[in-house]
Amino acid sequence: MEETYKDRTSLVKGAKDIAKEVKRQAVKKVNKAVDKAQDGYIQRSYNRFQDEEDDDDYYVQGGNYGVEVNDDEGSSEATEGHDEDDEIYEGEYQGIPNMGQGKDGMVALGQPMHDEYKDRHELETERKADEEELAQQYELIIQECGHGRFQWALFFVLGMALMADGVEVFVVGFVLPSAETDMCIPNSGSGWLGSIVYLGMMVGAFFWGGLADKVGRRQSLLICMSVNGFFAFLSSFVQGYGFFLFCRLFSGFGIGGAVPTVFSYFSEVLAREKRGEHLSWLCMFWMIGGIYASAMAWAIIPHYGWSFSMGSAYQFHSWRVFVIVCALPCVSSVVALTFMPESPRFLLEVGKHDEAWMILKQIHDTNMRARGQPEKVFTVNRIKTPKQIDELIEIESDTGTWYRRCFVRIRTELYGIWLTFMRCFNYPVKDNTIKLTAVWFTLSFGYYGLSVWFPDVIKHLQSDEYASRVKHFRNEEVSHFVFNFTLENQIHSNGEYINDRFIMMKFKSVTFEDSLFKNCVFEDITSLNTYFRNCTFMNTTFYNTDLEQYKFVDSELINCTFFHIRTGCQISFDDDYSAYWIYFVNFLGTLAVLPGNIVSALLMDRIGRLTMLGGSMVLSGISCFFLWFGTSESMMIGMLCLYNGLTISAWNSLDVITVELYPTDRRATGFGFLNALCKAAAVLGNLIFGSLVGITKAIPILLASTVLVCGGLVGLRLPDTRTQVLM
């Protein structure tokens, strides 16, 4: 009897186990069938989707368990969108709602498991699979849309933004000498102007790049370019050096987002076979920005007559006009961006299927009309969208104050940007991020370290030549004489000037040492780099001069009077051709980039990104090393042109590789981080090169050559992205 009971118990237990296994297998088969029906539309030709007939009915036999899957019941217009031709273009099969779900949380038969019953790892796995599927499908969609009028229109709009970034870099070097003189900046504070702009660009690149992955490429680019344009215009009118630094800081903060956002934006509307070439053509706008800045500086800044003043407190000189003109590319890009759509690849990444589909259809129709094929129909009806993983966000209650809610929102967005940035160091992009960090740092350190401070190198060479032509006058005794001509590049020592008149004169780089001025008159005097060292003035009158107290070094003034002294620094380029020469040199250096741009664009997809990156950096390092042997201005200029022409190919290939190595959800963030690192390396290079340019040129040039060669060797270790789709 007891054995019969045990057998009966075992039989019941076995039957229950069999029923559970059958139930589990049935749910698995139904879910597979649903996924198959959902994903069956992905075909390379992207023909219009037809209603599929489901030939298989799934029945579960066992005990009281039995469910039949009915496709007709599962299709509902609540989960589908229709266009004007009643064609399905959005929606996914969601399964059959079933009220028979168990109380223990088990999923009803025939219905996919809801997200709330899945852990985060499962959701992320599903999202990763969806992203891989979307990457392949999106590449085919872009190929169907073709390359035409839309891409070229976006090319010029984004090119203006990239041009504004190039202008911002060159403005610093061109404005620095004039701003130093105009605002009486001491030598100890002259380096702050160059460093503060790069500091703003560094922070801006990281912030706007991260924001582009949160709110969209177009929106982020519009805001950052608007910030740059506003503060660039404002900086041309301010007078104080501190406020001027503040404006240039925020101007750099705004333009910092241009490069990471522009390349992320444009790469997402290009097919694989077009991406390398056309991103390289886009890089040419940075060169155009440098040429534009050089030409405008050459044409505007040396013209001192292009200025006005309102008393001695407000001075508006020609270099301020130059700052306004350099803001025009930024303003043009902001206006043009208002007519462009958001990146459809970004919209699909965040689950906005409808908007992405409409933009892709707009791209297709625009290109087809330009080709003379308006009748060609956009055949894509449904696009895969990755599974969206909701994040818990702390939102202040309605009773909170507005500034508290604003603070919470900003804190949340910044935290989201930080989380996206940390994902750049997760597998499988961690190794690529580390290698890209080394390449970006070495390339920017070598390039900016030599290029941004190159005007100072020319200025130093000219100063040495100028100092070698100085004239010395010793033990002069002049009395009852009227000086009414220009004195330039002279040193007067141990002289005596009795009852002399200095009227309507210009002193340029003149120094008086250990001299006596008695009963003299200085009237309508303009001075530049002029000082009186250890001199004595007795019964002397100064009227309408710019001879302020700091120009009298260790001098004694006895019974002297001052009338209408002009305060502030005086700037003048009259008969000074060195300014023209500096701008012309930069113009030639920037123009030398053109051949490198053309070569890199034509060969980017032929020889590969890695070959071009490594080869260009190694050759640039070699050419940079030969700058060590430059002993004349002409030789230095020639080597600089060669160096710039070789380096641009490395920049272009590095931009393309960076875009292609990061997935869409962190592409702009990763690019922004690397671009911020680039600006940090530029500041470091400026400080090192600037401190050594007047002492020796061997150390900084040798250092730049070494880091470029090492960076090129690291770049060769990156994966080749020529044949892969955008992930």
Tab-separated table of N, CA and C in Angstrom, residues 152-263:
chain	number	residue	atom	x	y	z
A	152	TRP	N	24.889	68.011	-49.289
A	152	TRP	CA	25.704	69.172	-49.646
A	152	TRP	C	25.227	70.426	-48.920
A	153	ALA	N	23.915	70.574	-48.744
A	153	ALA	CA	23.401	71.725	-47.990
A	153	ALA	C	23.875	71.669	-46.540
A	154	LEU	N	23.762	70.483	-45.933
A	154	LEU	CA	24.235	70.321	-44.557
A	154	LEU	C	25.744	70.490	-44.486
A	155	PHE	N	26.452	70.090	-45.527
A	155	PHE	CA	27.906	70.240	-45.602
A	155	PHE	C	28.321	71.698	-45.447
A	156	PHE	N	27.666	72.593	-46.151
A	156	PHE	CA	28.038	74.007	-46.078
A	156	PHE	C	27.579	74.649	-44.765
A	157	VAL	N	26.442	74.213	-44.246
A	157	VAL	CA	25.967	74.773	-42.969
A	157	VAL	C	26.919	74.395	-41.833
A	158	LEU	N	27.256	73.105	-41.750
A	158	LEU	CA	28.185	72.667	-40.704
A	158	LEU	C	29.591	73.192	-40.968
A	159	GLY	N	29.925	73.402	-42.236
A	159	GLY	CA	31.228	73.969	-42.565
A	159	GLY	C	31.411	75.364	-42.003
A	160	MET	N	30.337	76.156	-41.995
A	160	MET	CA	30.422	77.495	-41.410
A	160	MET	C	30.704	77.425	-39.913
A	161	ALA	N	30.115	76.442	-39.228
A	161	ALA	CA	30.387	76.280	-37.796
A	161	ALA	C	31.840	75.862	-37.569
A	162	LEU	N	32.344	74.958	-38.407
A	162	LEU	CA	33.736	74.543	-38.285
A	162	LEU	C	34.681	75.683	-38.651
A	163	MET	N	34.284	76.495	-39.597
A	163	MET	CA	35.070	77.668	-39.958
A	163	MET	C	35.171	78.634	-38.781
A	164	ALA	N	34.078	78.795	-38.039
A	164	ALA	CA	34.103	79.665	-36.859
A	164	ALA	C	35.084	79.151	-35.816
A	165	ASP	N	35.217	77.827	-35.680
A	165	ASP	CA	36.182	77.269	-34.738
A	165	ASP	C	37.612	77.588	-35.173
A	166	GLY	N	37.896	77.461	-36.468
A	166	GLY	CA	39.217	77.817	-36.958
A	166	GLY	C	39.540	79.286	-36.758
A	167	VAL	N	38.553	80.146	-36.965
A	167	VAL	CA	38.745	81.584	-36.757
A	167	VAL	C	39.075	81.867	-35.300
A	168	GLU	N	38.362	81.206	-34.386
A	168	GLU	CA	38.565	81.459	-32.955
A	168	GLU	C	39.996	81.146	-32.528
A	169	VAL	N	40.564	80.084	-33.088
A	169	VAL	CA	41.934	79.707	-32.739
A	169	VAL	C	42.925	80.766	-33.202
A	170	PHE	N	42.739	81.269	-34.425
A	170	PHE	CA	43.703	82.225	-34.968
A	170	PHE	C	43.497	83.641	-34.426
A	171	VAL	N	42.297	83.969	-33.990
A	171	VAL	CA	42.041	85.305	-33.452
A	171	VAL	C	42.960	85.595	-32.268
A	172	VAL	N	43.207	84.581	-31.456
A	172	VAL	CA	44.023	84.776	-30.253
A	172	VAL	C	45.411	85.291	-30.613
A	173	GLY	N	46.076	84.614	-31.549
A	173	GLY	CA	47.425	85.027	-31.910
A	173	GLY	C	47.482	86.381	-32.586
A	174	PHE	N	46.435	86.732	-33.367
A	174	PHE	CA	46.444	87.997	-34.092
A	174	PHE	C	46.095	89.183	-33.193
A	175	VAL	N	45.191	88.970	-32.260
A	175	VAL	CA	44.725	90.070	-31.404
A	175	VAL	C	45.689	90.323	-30.260
A	176	LEU	N	46.416	89.295	-29.845
A	176	LEU	CA	47.245	89.396	-28.645
A	176	LEU	C	48.206	90.582	-28.654
A	177	PRO	N	49.014	90.800	-29.706
A	177	PRO	CA	49.935	91.953	-29.644
A	177	PRO	C	49.219	93.295	-29.548
A	178	SER	N	48.127	93.451	-30.303
A	178	SER	CA	47.397	94.723	-30.273
A	178	SER	C	46.677	94.923	-28.953
A	179	ALA	N	46.060	93.861	-28.444
A	179	ALA	CA	45.343	93.976	-27.177
A	179	ALA	C	46.298	94.269	-26.028
A	180	GLU	N	47.489	93.695	-26.062
A	180	GLU	CA	48.481	93.966	-25.018
A	180	GLU	C	48.823	95.446	-24.959
A	181	THR	N	49.025	96.047	-26.131
A	181	THR	CA	49.389	97.466	-26.173
A	181	THR	C	48.204	98.356	-25.825
A	182	ASP	N	47.032	98.009	-26.364
A	182	ASP	CA	45.851	98.850	-26.181
A	182	ASP	C	45.378	98.866	-24.730
A	183	MET	N	45.503	97.729	-24.044
A	183	MET	CA	44.995	97.616	-22.681
A	183	MET	C	46.105	97.657	-21.638
A	184	CYS	N	47.302	98.020	-22.044
A	184	CYS	CA	48.426	98.148	-21.111
A	184	CYS	C	48.655	96.846	-20.342
A	185	ILE	N	48.669	95.738	-21.058
A	185	ILE	CA	48.848	94.448	-20.408
A	185	ILE	C	50.332	94.225	-20.162
A	186	PRO	N	50.730	93.955	-18.936
A	186	PRO	CA	52.153	93.669	-18.685
A	186	PRO	C	52.546	92.318	-19.272
A	187	ASN	N	53.820	92.126	-19.422
A	187	ASN	CA	54.302	90.875	-20.009
A	187	ASN	C	53.885	89.657	-19.189
A	188	SER	N	53.765	89.831	-17.880
A	188	SER	CA	53.389	88.708	-17.025
A	188	SER	C	51.955	88.252	-17.260
A	189	GLY	N	51.102	89.147	-17.783
A	189	GLY	CA	49.704	88.776	-17.995
A	189	GLY	C	49.346	88.529	-19.434
A	190	SER	N	50.333	88.627	-20.333
A	190	SER	CA	50.013	88.492	-21.754
A	190	SER	C	49.624	87.071	-22.122
A	191	GLY	N	50.147	86.088	-21.416
A	191	GLY	CA	49.824	84.706	-21.755
A	191	GLY	C	48.425	84.292	-21.371
A	192	TRP	N	47.762	85.070	-20.493
A	192	TRP	CA	46.435	84.689	-20.043
A	192	TRP	C	45.409	84.722	-21.169
A	193	LEU	N	45.550	85.636	-22.113
A	193	LEU	CA	44.559	85.743	-23.179
A	193	LEU	C	44.515	84.474	-24.013
A	194	GLY	N	45.690	83.956	-24.383
A	194	GLY	CA	45.715	82.718	-25.146
A	194	GLY	C	45.247	81.525	-24.332
A	195	SER	N	45.637	81.474	-23.067
A	195	SER	CA	45.276	80.323	-22.238
A	195	SER	C	43.806	80.327	-21.877
A	196	ILE	N	43.215	81.506	-21.639
A	196	ILE	CA	41.832	81.564	-21.190
A	196	ILE	C	40.878	81.110	-22.285
A	197	VAL	N	41.202	81.404	-23.536
A	197	VAL	CA	40.349	80.960	-24.643
A	197	VAL	C	40.377	79.442	-24.753
A	198	TYR	N	41.553	78.851	-24.644
A	198	TYR	CA	41.651	77.401	-24.737
A	198	TYR	C	41.036	76.718	-23.523
A	199	LEU	N	41.078	77.369	-22.373
A	199	LEU	CA	40.408	76.820	-21.197
A	199	LEU	C	38.904	76.754	-21.434
A	200	GLY	N	38.330	77.835	-21.988
A	200	GLY	CA	36.908	77.821	-22.308
A	200	GLY	C	36.565	76.779	-23.350
A	201	MET	N	37.397	76.623	-24.378
A	201	MET	CA	37.150	75.619	-25.411
A	201	MET	C	37.249	74.209	-24.846
A	202	MET	N	38.131	74.013	-23.886
A	202	MET	CA	38.291	72.697	-23.270
A	202	MET	C	37.031	72.285	-22.511
A	203	VAL	N	36.537	73.183	-21.663
A	203	VAL	CA	35.312	72.888	-20.905
A	203	VAL	C	34.115	72.778	-21.849
A	204	GLY	N	34.050	73.661	-22.847
A	204	GLY	CA	32.932	73.646	-23.779
A	204	GLY	C	32.872	72.388	-24.611
A	205	ALA	N	34.017	71.866	-25.041
A	205	ALA	CA	34.023	70.643	-25.855
A	205	ALA	C	33.428	69.480	-25.076
A	206	PHE	N	33.802	69.343	-23.819
A	206	PHE	CA	33.277	68.243	-23.004
A	206	PHE	C	31.781	68.426	-22.727
A	207	PHE	N	31.380	69.648	-22.383
A	207	PHE	CA	29.980	69.884	-22.017
A	207	PHE	C	29.054	69.760	-23.223
A	208	TRP	N	29.370	70.463	-24.312
A	208	TRP	CA	28.467	70.450	-25.467
A	208	TRP	C	28.468	69.094	-26.162
A	209	GLY	N	29.612	68.393	-26.144
A	209	GLY	CA	29.627	67.050	-26.709
A	209	GLY	C	28.709	66.114	-25.946
A	210	GLY	N	28.779	66.177	-24.611
A	210	GLY	CA	27.873	65.360	-23.815
A	210	GLY	C	26.422	65.751	-23.999
A	211	LEU	N	26.167	67.063	-24.110
A	211	LEU	CA	24.790	67.519	-24.299
A	211	LEU	C	24.236	67.077	-25.656
A	212	ALA	N	25.094	66.982	-26.661
A	212	ALA	CA	24.638	66.545	-27.985
A	212	ALA	C	24.129	65.115	-27.963
A	213	ASP	N	24.648	64.284	-27.053
A	213	ASP	CA	24.146	62.920	-26.913
A	213	ASP	C	22.894	62.849	-26.048
A	214	LYS	N	22.535	63.968	-25.420
A	214	LYS	CA	21.340	63.994	-24.576
A	214	LYS	C	20.160	64.664	-25.265
A	215	VAL	N	20.379	65.821	-25.878
A	215	VAL	CA	19.274	66.599	-26.451
A	215	VAL	C	19.311	66.632	-27.965
A	216	GLY	N	20.380	66.173	-28.582
A	216	GLY	CA	20.439	66.165	-30.035
A	216	GLY	C	21.580	67.008	-30.575
A	217	ARG	N	22.051	66.640	-31.771
A	217	ARG	CA	23.185	67.345	-32.365
A	217	ARG	C	22.815	68.767	-32.771
A	218	ARG	N	21.686	68.921	-33.447
A	218	ARG	CA	21.294	70.236	-33.934
A	218	ARG	C	21.038	71.206	-32.786
A	219	GLN	N	20.319	70.750	-31.770
A	219	GLN	CA	19.981	71.624	-30.652
A	219	GLN	C	21.231	72.064	-29.911
A	220	SER	N	22.136	71.138	-29.646
A	220	SER	CA	23.362	71.477	-28.942
A	220	SER	C	24.215	72.443	-29.755
A	221	LEU	N	24.305	72.213	-31.068
A	221	LEU	CA	25.119	73.075	-31.914
A	221	LEU	C	24.542	74.484	-31.998
A	222	LEU	N	23.227	74.589	-32.079
A	222	LEU	CA	22.585	75.906	-32.120
A	222	LEU	C	22.907	76.714	-30.863
A	223	ILE	N	22.809	76.081	-29.712
A	223	ILE	CA	23.026	76.798	-28.453
A	223	ILE	C	24.494	77.216	-28.314
A	224	CYS	N	25.410	76.293	-28.590
A	224	CYS	CA	26.827	76.614	-28.375
A	224	CYS	C	27.311	77.685	-29.353
A	225	MET	N	26.822	77.671	-30.595
A	225	MET	CA	27.232	78.698	-31.548
A	225	MET	C	26.627	80.054	-31.188
A	226	SER	N	25.428	80.053	-30.635
A	226	SER	CA	24.815	81.307	-30.194
A	226	SER	C	25.602	81.924	-29.042
A	227	VAL	N	26.043	81.090	-28.107
A	227	VAL	CA	26.860	81.583	-26.996
A	227	VAL	C	28.157	82.184	-27.518
A	228	ASN	N	28.786	81.501	-28.452
A	228	ASN	CA	30.040	82.008	-29.027
A	228	ASN	C	29.836	83.343	-29.735
A	229	GLY	N	28.801	83.448	-30.563
A	229	GLY	CA	28.569	84.686	-31.297
A	229	GLY	C	28.282	85.865	-30.394
A	230	PHE	N	27.486	85.639	-29.348
A	230	PHE	CA	27.122	86.736	-28.445
A	230	PHE	C	28.344	87.281	-27.716
A	231	PHE	N	29.143	86.415	-27.113
A	231	PHE	CA	30.283	86.890	-26.331
A	231	PHE	C	31.420	87.369	-27.224
A	232	ALA	N	31.519	86.861	-28.459
A	232	ALA	CA	32.535	87.381	-29.379
A	232	ALA	C	32.230	88.827	-29.744
A	233	PHE	N	30.961	89.126	-30.034
A	233	PHE	CA	30.578	90.503	-30.315
A	233	PHE	C	30.788	91.396	-29.101
A	234	LEU	N	30.410	90.898	-27.934
A	234	LEU	CA	30.534	91.701	-26.721
A	234	LEU	C	31.992	92.013	-26.405
A	235	SER	N	32.895	91.074	-26.679
A	235	SER	CA	34.309	91.284	-26.350
A	235	SER	C	34.938	92.405	-27.166
A	236	SER	N	34.373	92.722	-28.316
A	236	SER	CA	34.959	93.778	-29.139
A	236	SER	C	34.666	95.172	-28.594
A	237	PHE	N	33.737	95.289	-27.665
A	237	PHE	CA	33.347	96.602	-27.150
A	237	PHE	C	33.844	96.880	-25.738
A	238	VAL	N	34.186	95.834	-24.981
A	238	VAL	CA	34.594	96.057	-23.594
A	238	VAL	C	35.986	96.681	-23.566
A	239	GLN	N	36.270	97.422	-22.506
A	239	GLN	CA	37.532	98.143	-22.391
A	239	GLN	C	38.481	97.521	-21.383
A	240	GLY	N	37.962	97.058	-20.264
A	240	GLY	CA	38.829	96.493	-19.236
A	240	GLY	C	39.373	95.136	-19.631
A	241	TYR	N	40.600	94.854	-19.229
A	241	TYR	CA	41.230	93.595	-19.590
A	241	TYR	C	40.544	92.417	-18.913
A	242	GLY	N	40.104	92.588	-17.663
A	242	GLY	CA	39.424	91.507	-16.960
A	242	GLY	C	38.115	91.124	-17.624
A	243	PHE	N	37.308	92.115	-18.010
A	243	PHE	CA	36.041	91.837	-18.678
A	243	PHE	C	36.284	91.258	-20.066
A	244	PHE	N	37.342	91.705	-20.720
A	244	PHE	CA	37.678	91.165	-22.033
A	244	PHE	C	38.039	89.681	-21.920
A	245	LEU	N	38.800	89.316	-20.895
A	245	LEU	CA	39.116	87.912	-20.668
A	245	LEU	C	37.857	87.098	-20.387
A	246	PHE	N	36.932	87.682	-19.618
A	246	PHE	CA	35.683	87.000	-19.300
A	246	PHE	C	34.894	86.697	-20.572
A	247	CYS	N	34.792	87.673	-21.464
A	247	CYS	CA	34.037	87.476	-22.714
A	247	CYS	C	34.715	86.446	-23.605
A	248	ARG	N	36.036	86.505	-23.720
A	248	ARG	CA	36.723	85.528	-24.560
A	248	ARG	C	36.661	84.125	-23.949
A	249	LEU	N	36.582	84.042	-22.626
A	249	LEU	CA	36.424	82.743	-21.974
A	249	LEU	C	35.115	82.085	-22.396
A	250	PHE	N	34.013	82.836	-22.338
A	250	PHE	CA	32.713	82.264	-22.703
A	250	PHE	C	32.569	82.127	-24.213
A	251	SER	N	33.268	82.954	-24.954
A	251	SER	CA	33.289	82.765	-26.398
A	251	SER	C	33.964	81.440	-26.746
A	252	GLY	N	35.080	81.144	-26.092
A	252	GLY	CA	35.730	79.854	-26.279
A	252	GLY	C	34.893	78.700	-25.765
A	253	PHE	N	34.166	78.918	-24.658
A	253	PHE	CA	33.281	77.878	-24.130
A	253	PHE	C	32.205	77.513	-25.153
A	254	GLY	N	31.677	78.503	-25.842
A	254	GLY	CA	30.652	78.229	-26.844
A	254	GLY	C	31.206	77.502	-28.054
A	255	ILE	N	32.315	77.987	-28.600
A	255	ILE	CA	32.847	77.399	-29.832
A	255	ILE	C	33.455	76.029	-29.566
A	256	GLY	N	33.711	75.701	-28.297
A	256	GLY	CA	34.286	74.389	-27.988
A	256	GLY	C	33.413	73.231	-28.418
A	257	GLY	N	32.096	73.442	-28.492
A	257	GLY	CA	31.201	72.358	-28.889
A	257	GLY	C	31.075	72.163	-30.381
A	258	ALA	N	31.705	73.019	-31.182
A	258	ALA	CA	31.521	72.958	-32.638
A	258	ALA	C	32.096	71.675	-33.225
A	259	VAL	N	33.353	71.374	-32.940
A	259	VAL	CA	34.026	70.248	-33.592
A	259	VAL	C	33.372	68.905	-33.260
A	260	PRO	N	33.178	68.533	-31.974
A	260	PRO	CA	32.570	67.215	-31.708
A	260	PRO	C	31.152	67.091	-32.241
A	261	THR	N	30.372	68.156	-32.178
A	261	THR	CA	28.988	68.080	-32.634
A	261	THR	C	28.893	68.056	-34.152
A	262	VAL	N	29.710	68.860	-34.822
A	262	VAL	CA	29.662	68.924	-36.290
A	262	VAL	C	30.015	67.583	-36.910
A	263	PHE	N	31.089	66.960	-36.464
A	263	PHE	CA	31.504	65.693	-37.063
A	263	PHE	C	30.535	64.566	-36.722
